[in-house]
PDB file of C-alpha atoms in Angstrom:
ATOM      1  CA  MET J  11      -6.807  24.800 -22.858  1.00 72.00           C
ATOM      2  CA  GLU J  12      -6.776  28.454 -23.991  1.00 76.00           C
ATOM      3  CA  ALA J  13      -4.923  29.401 -20.810  1.00 80.00           C
ATOM      4  CA  LEU J  14      -2.080  27.031 -21.755  1.00 83.00           C
ATOM      5  CA  THR J  15      -1.960  27.784 -25.475  1.00 80.00           C
ATOM      6  CA  GLY J  16      -2.115  31.491 -24.664  1.00 82.00           C
ATOM      7  CA  LEU J  17       1.264  31.222 -22.942  1.00 85.00           C
ATOM      8  CA  ARG J  18       3.092  30.853 -26.247  1.00 80.00           C
ATOM      9  CA  ARG J  19       3.776  34.563 -26.593  1.00 86.00           C
ATOM     10  CA  GLN J  20       5.134  34.794 -23.044  1.00 86.00           C
ATOM     11  CA  ALA J  21       7.362  31.775 -23.666  1.00 85.00           C
ATOM     12  CA  ALA J  22       9.218  33.711 -26.358  1.00 85.00           C
ATOM     13  CA  ALA J  23      11.029  35.471 -23.504  1.00 82.00           C
ATOM     14  CA  LEU J  24      12.290  32.220 -21.991  1.00 85.00           C
ATOM     15  CA  ASP J  25      15.709  30.957 -23.068  1.00 78.00           C
ATOM     16  CA  LEU J  26      16.271  27.239 -22.623  1.00 77.00           C
ATOM     17  CA  SER J  27      19.738  27.502 -24.149  1.00 68.00           C
ATOM     18  CA  SER J  28      21.027  30.159 -21.751  1.00 42.00           C
ATOM     19  CA  ARG J  29      23.425  29.723 -18.854  1.00 40.00           C
ATOM     20  CA  PRO J  30      21.148  28.993 -15.886  1.00 40.00           C
ATOM     21  CA  ARG J  31      22.149  28.213 -12.328  1.00 38.00           C
ATOM     22  CA  VAL J  32      22.781  24.519 -11.850  1.00 42.00           C
ATOM     23  CA  MET J  33      22.565  22.896  -8.443  1.00 41.00           C
ATOM     24  CA  THR J  34      25.560  20.670  -7.768  1.00 37.00           C
ATOM     25  CA  ASP J  35      26.825  18.398  -5.019  1.00 35.00           C
ATOM     26  CA  LEU J  36      29.443  21.024  -4.196  1.00 33.00           C
ATOM     27  CA  ALA J  37      28.807  23.910  -1.829  1.00 35.00           C
ATOM     28  CA  GLY J  38      26.592  26.575  -3.348  1.00 35.00           C
ATOM     29  CA  ALA J  39      25.610  26.833  -7.006  1.00 35.00           C
ATOM     30  CA  HIS J  40      27.547  27.775 -10.114  1.00 31.00           C
ATOM     31  CA  ALA J  41      26.734  28.932 -13.623  1.00 37.00           C
ATOM     32  CA  SER J  42      26.663  26.245 -16.273  1.00 41.00           C
ATOM     33  CA  GLY J  43      25.014  26.001 -19.673  1.00 48.00           C
ATOM     34  CA  PHE J  44      22.520  23.407 -20.797  1.00 53.00           C
ATOM     35  CA  ARG J  45      24.213  20.425 -22.336  1.00 50.00           C
ATOM     36  CA  GLY J  46      22.188  21.204 -25.435  1.00 49.00           C
ATOM     37  CA  ARG J  47      21.730  18.989 -28.449  1.00 47.00           C
ATOM     38  CA  GLY J  48      23.657  15.769 -28.678  1.00 50.00           C
ATOM     39  CA  MET J  49      26.159  14.641 -31.278  1.00 56.00           C
ATOM     40  CA  GLU J  50      25.071  11.988 -33.740  1.00 57.00           C
ATOM     41  CA  PHE J  51      27.385   9.763 -35.822  1.00 59.00           C
ATOM     42  CA  ASP J  52      27.522  10.751 -39.490  1.00 58.00           C
ATOM     43  CA  ASP J  53      30.345   8.957 -41.358  1.00 70.00           C
ATOM     44  CA  TYR J  54      33.987   7.830 -41.397  1.00 76.00           C
ATOM     45  CA  ARG J  55      36.933   9.373 -43.193  1.00 79.00           C
ATOM     46  CA  VAL J  56      40.694   8.859 -43.392  1.00 85.00           C
ATOM     47  CA  TYR J  57      42.645  10.451 -40.571  1.00 82.00           C
ATOM     48  CA  GLN J  58      44.200  13.832 -41.330  1.00 76.00           C
ATOM     49  CA  PRO J  59      46.911  15.620 -39.313  1.00 74.00           C
ATOM     50  CA  GLY J  60      45.255  17.712 -36.629  1.00 68.00           C
ATOM     51  CA  ASP J  61      42.220  15.447 -36.177  1.00 74.00           C
ATOM     52  CA  ASP J  62      41.179  14.731 -32.597  1.00 75.00           C
ATOM     53  CA  LEU J  63      42.641  11.350 -31.637  1.00 79.00           C
ATOM     54  CA  ARG J  64      39.596  10.726 -29.441  1.00 78.00           C
ATOM     55  CA  ALA J  65      37.541  10.447 -32.641  1.00 82.00           C
ATOM     56  CA  MET J  66      39.725   7.629 -33.954  1.00 87.00           C
ATOM     57  CA  ASP J  67      37.756   4.508 -34.837  1.00 88.00           C
ATOM     58  CA  TRP J  68      40.134   1.674 -34.095  1.00 88.00           C
ATOM     59  CA  ARG J  69      37.924  -1.060 -35.496  1.00 88.00           C
ATOM     60  CA  VAL J  70      37.732   0.532 -38.941  1.00 88.00           C
ATOM     61  CA  THR J  71      41.427   1.375 -38.728  1.00 89.00           C
ATOM     62  CA  ALA J  72      42.299  -2.260 -37.998  1.00 91.00           C
ATOM     63  CA  ARG J  73      39.991  -3.566 -40.714  1.00 88.00           C
ATOM     64  CA  THR J  74      41.259  -1.256 -43.470  1.00 89.00           C
ATOM     65  CA  GLY J  75      44.856  -0.828 -42.353  1.00 90.00           C
ATOM     66  CA  THR J  76      44.436   2.951 -42.697  1.00 90.00           C
ATOM     67  CA  PRO J  77      43.699   5.313 -39.774  1.00 90.00           C
ATOM     68  CA  HIS J  78      40.056   6.455 -39.822  1.00 87.00           C
ATOM     69  CA  VAL J  79      38.145   8.885 -37.620  1.00 85.00           C
ATOM     70  CA  ARG J  80      34.436   9.115 -36.905  1.00 83.00           C
ATOM     71  CA  LEU J  81      32.563  12.210 -38.069  1.00 71.00           C
ATOM     72  CA  TYR J  82      29.632  13.595 -36.094  1.00 63.00           C
ATOM     73  CA  HIS J  83      27.004  16.189 -36.701  1.00 52.00           C
ATOM     74  CA  GLU J  84      24.953  18.071 -34.139  1.00 51.00           C
ATOM     75  CA  GLU J  85      21.451  16.735 -33.733  1.00 51.00           C
ATOM     76  CA  ARG J  86      19.032  19.239 -35.207  1.00 52.00           C
ATOM     77  CA  GLU J  87      16.370  18.550 -32.613  1.00 68.00           C
ATOM     78  CA  ARG J  88      16.697  17.870 -28.912  1.00 82.00           C
ATOM     79  CA  PRO J  89      14.008  15.742 -27.262  1.00 91.00           C
ATOM     80  CA  VAL J  90      12.237  17.580 -24.448  1.00 94.00           C
ATOM     81  CA  MET J  91      10.001  15.712 -21.986  1.00 95.00           C
ATOM     82  CA  LEU J  92       7.914  17.749 -19.535  1.00 96.00           C
ATOM     83  CA  CYS J  93       6.315  16.001 -16.555  1.00 96.00           C
ATOM     84  CA  VAL J  94       3.506  17.393 -14.405  1.00 96.00           C
ATOM     85  CA  ASP J  95       2.466  16.024 -11.016  1.00 94.00           C
ATOM     86  CA  LEU J  96      -1.351  15.806 -10.806  1.00 94.00           C
ATOM     87  CA  ARG J  97      -1.631  13.818  -7.583  1.00 92.00           C
ATOM     88  CA  PRO J  98      -4.432  14.937  -5.209  1.00 89.00           C
ATOM     89  CA  ALA J  99      -2.114  17.069  -3.038  1.00 89.00           C
ATOM     90  CA  MET J 100      -1.377  19.204  -6.115  1.00 93.00           C
ATOM     91  CA  TRP J 101      -5.064  20.201  -6.432  1.00 91.00           C
ATOM     92  CA  PHE J 102      -4.711  22.682  -3.610  1.00 88.00           C
ATOM     93  CA  ALA J 103      -4.169  26.400  -3.052  1.00 89.00           C
ATOM     94  CA  THR J 104      -5.009  29.066  -0.524  1.00 86.00           C
ATOM     95  CA  ARG J 105      -3.862  31.870  -2.818  1.00 87.00           C
ATOM     96  CA  GLY J 106      -3.641  32.290  -6.558  1.00 92.00           C
ATOM     97  CA  ARG J 107      -3.975  29.042  -8.502  1.00 92.00           C
ATOM     98  CA  PHE J 108      -3.892  25.348  -7.667  1.00 94.00           C
ATOM     99  CA  LYS J 109      -0.400  23.904  -7.487  1.00 95.00           C
ATOM    100  CA  SER J 110      -1.369  21.612 -10.382  1.00 95.00           C
ATOM    101  CA  VAL J 111      -2.300  24.649 -12.497  1.00 95.00           C
ATOM    102  CA  VAL J 112       0.996  26.408 -11.731  1.00 96.00           C
ATOM    103  CA  ALA J 113       2.892  23.228 -12.617  1.00 96.00           C
ATOM    104  CA  ALA J 114       0.984  22.889 -15.905  1.00 95.00           C
ATOM    105  CA  GLN J 115       1.605  26.542 -16.786  1.00 95.00           C
ATOM    106  CA  ALA J 116       5.335  26.252 -16.061  1.00 96.00           C
ATOM    107  CA  ALA J 117       5.562  23.113 -18.174  1.00 96.00           C
ATOM    108  CA  ALA J 118       3.591  24.739 -21.002  1.00 95.00           C
ATOM    109  CA  LEU J 119       5.957  27.731 -20.996  1.00 95.00           C
ATOM    110  CA  CYS J 120       8.936  25.386 -21.268  1.00 95.00           C
ATOM    111  CA  GLY J 121       7.162  23.464 -24.029  1.00 94.00           C
ATOM    112  CA  TRP J 122       6.506  26.540 -26.161  1.00 93.00           C
ATOM    113  CA  ALA J 123      10.060  27.813 -25.561  1.00 92.00           C
ATOM    114  CA  ALA J 124      11.466  24.444 -26.625  1.00 91.00           C
ATOM    115  CA  LEU J 125       9.298  24.412 -29.741  1.00 90.00           C
ATOM    116  CA  ASP J 126      10.568  27.896 -30.629  1.00 88.00           C
ATOM    117  CA  ASN J 127      14.064  26.430 -30.227  1.00 86.00           C
ATOM    118  CA  ARG J 128      13.165  23.764 -32.833  1.00 86.00           C
ATOM    119  CA  ASP J 129      13.236  20.999 -30.232  1.00 90.00           C
ATOM    120  CA  ARG J 130      10.844  18.048 -30.169  1.00 91.00           C
ATOM    121  CA  VAL J 131       8.466  18.289 -27.228  1.00 94.00           C
ATOM    122  CA  GLY J 132       6.479  15.645 -25.381  1.00 93.00           C
ATOM    123  CA  GLY J 133       4.745  15.402 -22.034  1.00 93.00           C
ATOM    124  CA  LEU J 134       4.003  13.069 -19.177  1.00 93.00           C
ATOM    125  CA  SER J 135       1.504  13.545 -16.351  1.00 92.00           C
ATOM    126  CA  PHE J 136       0.806  11.305 -13.378  1.00 92.00           C
ATOM    127  CA  ASP J 137      -2.073  11.469 -10.904  1.00 88.00           C
ATOM    128  CA  GLY J 138      -1.046   8.789  -8.439  1.00 83.00           C
ATOM    129  CA  GLN J 139      -2.890   6.002 -10.223  1.00 85.00           C
ATOM    130  CA  ARG J 140      -1.961   6.208 -13.892  1.00 85.00           C
ATOM    131  CA  HIS J 141       0.226   8.055 -16.390  1.00 87.00           C
ATOM    132  CA  ALA J 142      -0.682   9.944 -19.551  1.00 88.00           C
ATOM    133  CA  GLU J 143       2.186  10.242 -22.037  1.00 90.00           C
ATOM    134  CA  ILE J 144       2.767  11.982 -25.359  1.00 91.00           C
ATOM    135  CA  ARG J 145       6.057  11.155 -27.054  1.00 91.00           C
ATOM    136  CA  PRO J 146       8.217  14.102 -28.215  1.00 91.00           C
ATOM    137  CA  GLY J 147       7.206  15.622 -31.514  1.00 90.00           C
ATOM    138  CA  GLY J 148       6.222  18.948 -33.029  1.00 90.00           C
ATOM    139  CA  ARG J 149       3.430  21.437 -32.481  1.00 90.00           C
ATOM    140  CA  ARG J 150       0.704  18.792 -32.844  1.00 91.00           C
ATOM    141  CA  GLN J 151       2.166  16.655 -30.049  1.00 91.00           C
ATOM    142  CA  LEU J 152       2.572  19.665 -27.764  1.00 92.00           C
ATOM    143  CA  LEU J 153      -1.028  20.756 -28.335  1.00 92.00           C
ATOM    144  CA  GLN J 154      -2.216  17.210 -27.738  1.00 92.00           C
ATOM    145  CA  TRP J 155      -0.423  17.089 -24.410  1.00 90.00           C
ATOM    146  CA  LEU J 156      -1.681  20.536 -23.342  1.00 92.00           C
ATOM    147  CA  HIS J 157      -5.193  19.348 -24.132  1.00 91.00           C
ATOM    148  CA  THR J 158      -4.598  16.325 -21.883  1.00 91.00           C
ATOM    149  CA  LEU J 159      -3.456  18.607 -19.059  1.00 91.00           C
ATOM    150  CA  ALA J 160      -6.424  20.941 -19.495  1.00 90.00           C
ATOM    151  CA  ASP J 161      -8.866  18.027 -19.262  1.00 89.00           C
ATOM    152  CA  SER J 162      -7.238  16.519 -16.166  1.00 84.00           C
ATOM    153  CA  THR J 163      -9.189  16.053 -12.924  1.00 85.00           C
ATOM    154  CA  PRO J 164      -8.100  14.829  -9.482  1.00 84.00           C
ATOM    155  CA  ALA J 165      -7.763  11.077  -9.164  1.00 81.00           C
ATOM    156  CA  HIS J 166     -10.425   9.298  -7.109  1.00 80.00           C
ATOM    157  CA  GLY J 167      -9.580   6.381  -4.904  1.00 77.00           C
ATOM    158  CA  PRO J 168      -6.269   5.330  -3.345  1.00 81.00           C
ATOM    159  CA  VAL J 169      -3.071   6.926  -4.597  1.00 82.00           C
ATOM    160  CA  ARG J 170      -0.051   4.696  -5.167  1.00 84.00           C
ATOM    161  CA  ALA J 171       2.572   5.254  -2.495  1.00 85.00           C
ATOM    162  CA  ASP J 172       5.281   4.651  -5.111  1.00 89.00           C
ATOM    163  CA  ALA J 173       3.787   6.952  -7.776  1.00 90.00           C
ATOM    164  CA  LEU J 174       6.845   9.219  -7.922  1.00 92.00           C
ATOM    165  CA  SER J 175       9.324   6.347  -8.114  1.00 93.00           C
ATOM    166  CA  GLN J 176       7.235   4.690 -10.838  1.00 91.00           C
ATOM    167  CA  LEU J 177       7.358   7.921 -12.854  1.00 92.00           C
ATOM    168  CA  LEU J 178      11.144   8.151 -12.509  1.00 93.00           C
ATOM    169  CA  ARG J 179      11.571   4.537 -13.572  1.00 93.00           C
ATOM    170  CA  ARG J 180       9.398   5.227 -16.594  1.00 92.00           C
ATOM    171  CA  LEU J 181      11.593   8.177 -17.544  1.00 92.00           C
ATOM    172  CA  LEU J 182      14.730   6.053 -17.142  1.00 91.00           C
ATOM    173  CA  ARG J 183      13.274   3.555 -19.615  1.00 90.00           C
ATOM    174  CA  THR J 184      12.046   6.028 -22.212  1.00 89.00           C
ATOM    175  CA  ALA J 185      14.118   9.239 -22.092  1.00 89.00           C
ATOM    176  CA  ARG J 186      17.002   9.179 -24.572  1.00 87.00           C
ATOM    177  CA  PRO J 187      20.438  10.395 -23.444  1.00 86.00           C
ATOM    178  CA  GLY J 188      20.647  14.167 -23.911  1.00 85.00           C
ATOM    179  CA  THR J 189      16.914  14.690 -23.435  1.00 90.00           C
ATOM    180  CA  LEU J 190      15.829  17.766 -21.489  1.00 93.00           C
ATOM    181  CA  VAL J 191      13.413  16.570 -18.782  1.00 95.00           C
ATOM    182  CA  GLY J 192      11.334  19.015 -16.750  1.00 96.00           C
ATOM    183  CA  LEU J 193       9.576  17.699 -13.640  1.00 96.00           C
ATOM    184  CA  PHE J 194       7.098  20.011 -11.888  1.00 97.00           C
ATOM    185  CA  SER J 195       5.859  18.750  -8.528  1.00 95.00           C
ATOM    186  CA  ASP J 196       5.595  19.445  -4.807  1.00 94.00           C
ATOM    187  CA  PHE J 197       7.854  16.378  -4.377  1.00 94.00           C
ATOM    188  CA  ARG J 198       5.818  14.659  -1.703  1.00 90.00           C
ATOM    189  CA  GLN J 199       6.936  11.039  -1.167  1.00 88.00           C
ATOM    190  CA  LEU J 200      10.480  11.978  -2.165  1.00 92.00           C
ATOM    191  CA  GLY J 201      12.525   9.453  -0.222  1.00 91.00           C
ATOM    192  CA  PRO J 202      15.937   7.777  -0.575  1.00 93.00           C
ATOM    193  CA  MET J 203      14.716   5.543  -3.418  1.00 94.00           C
ATOM    194  CA  GLU J 204      13.312   8.458  -5.430  1.00 94.00           C
ATOM    195  CA  SER J 205      16.459  10.526  -4.804  1.00 94.00           C
ATOM    196  CA  ALA J 206      18.607   7.648  -6.062  1.00 94.00           C
ATOM    197  CA  LEU J 207      16.466   7.361  -9.196  1.00 94.00           C
ATOM    198  CA  LEU J 208      16.809  11.102  -9.784  1.00 94.00           C
ATOM    199  CA  ARG J 209      20.599  10.840  -9.524  1.00 93.00           C
ATOM    200  CA  LYS J 210      20.592   7.996 -12.020  1.00 92.00           C
ATOM    201  CA  LEU J 211      18.331   9.963 -14.353  1.00 93.00           C
ATOM    202  CA  GLY J 212      20.532  13.037 -14.029  1.00 91.00           C
ATOM    203  CA  GLN J 213      23.503  11.072 -15.344  1.00 89.00           C
ATOM    204  CA  ARG J 214      21.867  10.657 -18.754  1.00 88.00           C
ATOM    205  CA  VAL J 215      19.496  13.598 -19.217  1.00 91.00           C
ATOM    206  CA  GLU J 216      19.325  17.309 -18.461  1.00 91.00           C
ATOM    207  CA  LEU J 217      16.914  17.985 -15.588  1.00 93.00           C
ATOM    208  CA  ILE J 218      14.750  20.912 -14.564  1.00 94.00           C
ATOM    209  CA  LEU J 219      13.116  20.406 -11.164  1.00 95.00           C
ATOM    210  CA  GLY J 220      10.228  22.783 -10.503  1.00 96.00           C
ATOM    211  CA  PHE J 221       9.325  22.817  -6.797  1.00 96.00           C
ATOM    212  CA  VAL J 222       5.693  23.978  -6.412  1.00 97.00           C
ATOM    213  CA  VAL J 223       4.419  25.264  -3.079  1.00 95.00           C
ATOM    214  CA  ASP J 224       1.482  27.155  -1.587  1.00 94.00           C
ATOM    215  CA  PRO J 225       2.302  29.881   0.996  1.00 92.00           C
ATOM    216  CA  ILE J 226       0.331  28.125   3.744  1.00 89.00           C
ATOM    217  CA  GLU J 227       2.680  25.135   3.446  1.00 88.00           C
ATOM    218  CA  GLN J 228       5.562  27.384   4.440  1.00 86.00           C
ATOM    219  CA  ARG J 229       3.855  29.175   7.303  1.00 85.00           C
ATOM    220  CA  LEU J 230       0.484  28.813   8.979  1.00 83.00           C
ATOM    221  CA  PRO J 231      -1.962  31.761   9.015  1.00 80.00           C
ATOM    222  CA  PRO J 232      -2.600  33.799  12.204  1.00 82.00           C
ATOM    223  CA  ALA J 233      -3.863  32.001  15.281  1.00 79.00           C
ATOM    224  CA  GLY J 234      -7.324  30.517  14.878  1.00 80.00           C
ATOM    225  CA  ARG J 235      -9.242  27.392  13.880  1.00 81.00           C
ATOM    226  CA  TYR J 236      -9.330  26.670  10.141  1.00 76.00           C
ATOM    227  CA  PRO J 237     -10.983  23.867   8.133  1.00 79.00           C
ATOM    228  CA  LEU J 238      -8.804  21.877   5.743  1.00 74.00           C
ATOM    229  CA  ALA J 239      -9.871  19.143   3.334  1.00 67.00           C
ATOM    230  CA  ASP J 240      -7.555  16.145   3.075  1.00 57.00           C
ATOM    231  CA  GLU J 241      -6.899  14.058  -0.041  1.00 54.00           C
ATOM    232  CA  THR J 242     -10.114  12.081   0.499  1.00 60.00           C
ATOM    233  CA  GLY J 243     -12.256  15.218   0.756  1.00 66.00           C
ATOM    234  CA  GLN J 244     -12.811  14.873   4.506  1.00 74.00           C
ATOM    235  CA  ILE J 245     -12.686  18.063   6.546  1.00 81.00           C
ATOM    236  CA  ARG J 246     -10.422  18.387   9.534  1.00 77.00           C
ATOM    237  CA  TRP J 247      -9.807  21.422  11.693  1.00 79.00           C
ATOM    238  CA  ILE J 248      -6.400  22.774  12.569  1.00 76.00           C
ATOM    239  CA  ASP J 249      -5.585  25.077  15.459  1.00 79.00           C
ATOM    240  CA  THR J 250      -2.942  27.509  14.279  1.00 79.00           C
ATOM    241  CA  GLY J 251      -2.596  29.003  17.738  1.00 80.00           C
ATOM    242  CA  ASP J 252      -0.842  25.922  19.099  1.00 80.00           C
ATOM    243  CA  PRO J 253       2.916  26.740  19.176  1.00 84.00           C
ATOM    244  CA  HIS J 254       3.860  23.061  18.974  1.00 84.00           C
ATOM    245  CA  HIS J 255       1.659  22.565  15.905  1.00 81.00           C
ATOM    246  CA  ARG J 256       3.029  25.696  14.223  1.00 85.00           C
ATOM    247  CA  ARG J 257       6.597  24.550  14.813  1.00 87.00           C
ATOM    248  CA  ARG J 258       5.900  21.020  13.561  1.00 89.00           C
ATOM    249  CA  TRP J 259       4.138  22.376  10.479  1.00 85.00           C
ATOM    250  CA  SER J 260       7.114  24.556   9.545  1.00 89.00           C
ATOM    251  CA  GLU J 261       9.560  21.706  10.200  1.00 90.00           C
ATOM    252  CA  GLN J 262       7.686  19.330   7.893  1.00 90.00           C
ATOM    253  CA  TYR J 263       7.795  21.841   5.048  1.00 91.00           C
ATOM    254  CA  ALA J 264      11.476  22.614   5.641  1.00 92.00           C
ATOM    255  CA  GLN J 265      12.310  18.898   5.556  1.00 91.00           C
ATOM    256  CA  ARG J 266      10.415  18.368   2.285  1.00 92.00           C
ATOM    257  CA  ARG J 267      12.043  21.369   0.624  1.00 93.00           C
ATOM    258  CA  ALA J 268      15.509  20.388   1.864  1.00 93.00           C
ATOM    259  CA  ALA J 269      15.051  16.851   0.511  1.00 92.00           C
ATOM    260  CA  ALA J 270      14.024  18.176  -2.905  1.00 93.00           C
ATOM    261  CA  GLU J 271      16.864  20.704  -3.027  1.00 93.00           C
ATOM    262  CA  SER J 272      19.377  18.069  -1.974  1.00 92.00           C
ATOM    263  CA  ALA J 273      18.122  15.776  -4.741  1.00 92.00           C
ATOM    264  CA  ALA J 274      18.506  18.647  -7.216  1.00 91.00           C
ATOM    265  CA  ARG J 275      22.121  19.137  -6.180  1.00 91.00           C
ATOM    266  CA  SER J 276      22.930  15.450  -6.419  1.00 90.00           C
ATOM    267  CA  CYS J 277      21.595  15.139  -9.975  1.00 90.00           C
ATOM    268  CA  ARG J 278      22.884  18.574 -11.093  1.00 89.00           C
ATOM    269  CA  ALA J 279      19.380  19.776 -11.899  1.00 91.00           C
ATOM    270  CA  HIS J 280      18.230  23.276 -12.769  1.00 92.00           C
ATOM    271  CA  TRP J 281      16.248  24.283  -9.661  1.00 93.00           C
ATOM    272  CA  VAL J 282      13.080  26.401 -10.028  1.00 94.00           C
ATOM    273  CA  GLU J 283      10.871  27.491  -7.121  1.00 95.00           C
ATOM    274  CA  LEU J 284       7.223  28.085  -8.055  1.00 96.00           C
ATOM    275  CA  SER J 285       4.463  29.479  -5.826  1.00 95.00           C
ATOM    276  CA  THR J 286       0.697  29.437  -6.266  1.00 95.00           C
ATOM    277  CA  ASP J 287       0.625  33.216  -5.761  1.00 93.00           C
ATOM    278  CA  GLY J 288       3.516  33.940  -8.145  1.00 93.00           C
ATOM    279  CA  GLU J 289       4.035  34.067 -11.898  1.00 93.00           C
ATOM    280  CA  PRO J 290       5.611  30.922 -13.415  1.00 94.00           C
ATOM    281  CA  LEU J 291       7.336  32.960 -16.144  1.00 92.00           C
ATOM    282  CA  ASP J 292       9.133  35.101 -13.570  1.00 92.00           C
ATOM    283  CA  ALA J 293      10.351  32.044 -11.657  1.00 93.00           C
ATOM    284  CA  LEU J 294      11.495  30.259 -14.816  1.00 92.00           C
ATOM    285  CA  SER J 295      13.214  33.364 -16.180  1.00 90.00           C
ATOM    286  CA  THR J 296      15.079  33.876 -12.913  1.00 88.00           C
ATOM    287  CA  ALA J 297      16.312  30.280 -12.896  1.00 86.00           C
ATOM    288  CA  LEU J 298      16.831  29.624 -16.609  1.00 84.00           C
ATOM    289  CA  GLY J 299      17.313  33.074 -18.137  1.00 75.00           C
ATOM    290  CA  ARG J 300      15.564  35.294 -20.670  1.00 67.00           C
ATOM    291  CA  ARG J 301      16.261  35.726 -24.343  1.00 59.00           C
ATOM    292  CA  ARG J 302      18.241  38.850 -25.106  1.00 48.00           C
ATOM    293  CA  GLN J 303      15.802  39.890 -27.784  1.00 43.00           C
ATOM    294  CA  VAL J 304      12.151  39.000 -28.090  1.00 37.00           C
ATOM    295  CA  ALA J 305      10.503  39.392 -31.475  1.00 35.00           C
TER     296      ALA J 305
END
C-alpha cells in the first residue's frame, strides 16, 4: 500500500491534460489533446445575434414562439476509471517487478495525477474470476482502491476465457460518456470480439491502453534449458537453443503486441508501453506528457 500511495509526489509530474500521441486508424500517429471534461446543460435563454445556431433548442422555441438557445457549462470534474489486469499471467516477471505490480503502479500514478487535476477517480481490477470495483470519487475512493490493489493475490482455480470481454462489457455499462478510462494489461485473450468492444468503448470514452510486458516475452534468453511455471503452478522446461522454438516464441509475442496496437489505433487510444524492468512514470510521461512546472 505504501508503495502505491508513495507515488503521489511522482504523479505531480504527469499531465493528463497535455497533448499526447493518439493512435488512430490512419497511418502513423498524430498529436491530439485529451477530450477533457464534458459539457453539461445549464439553462435556456432567448436567442441573441451571434449565438451559435447549433445551440438552438427548437422544442422550447416552438413552445414559446421565441427563439431560445441552450446554455452549457464545463463539468468541474471528469470521471476517471482505471482498470488493472490481475489475471495469473500478470503475476510474472524475470526482471524488475511483476507485470501486475507495474500495471498497478502505472494506474496509481494516473490516479494521483487525475486527483491533482480535480477529477473524480475510481478503479476496477479483474483476476479472471471476479471483479473489484470502486466508483469514481475523491481521495477516499482512490485510497480505497489502492488498498484493494495492494491486498490482491493471484486467483486460484480456472480463469474465465472471456474475462477481458466481460470487463469491457462492464465498462460499456458503467462508464459515462467523456470518462477517461485507463486499462493496464498484457492483453492476452484479445481477439476480434474484445477488439470490437474496445472500438465501441472508444466511441464514448477517452482510453489509455497500457501494454505491459516482461523482456523474456519479447526474446528468449541464451541457449539452454530453463524451468518455467505455468498458470497452474506446474513446472515445464523450455529449450531456448531450439531455433524453431525461438522463432515461434518471438512470433507469438509479435502477434499479441500487433493485435493490441491495432486495437489501440481502431479506438483512438493513448498507447503506453510498460516493461517490468522499466519505470512506469517514464513510460507514461513519454506517452502522455509532463507538466511544465512541478510544485
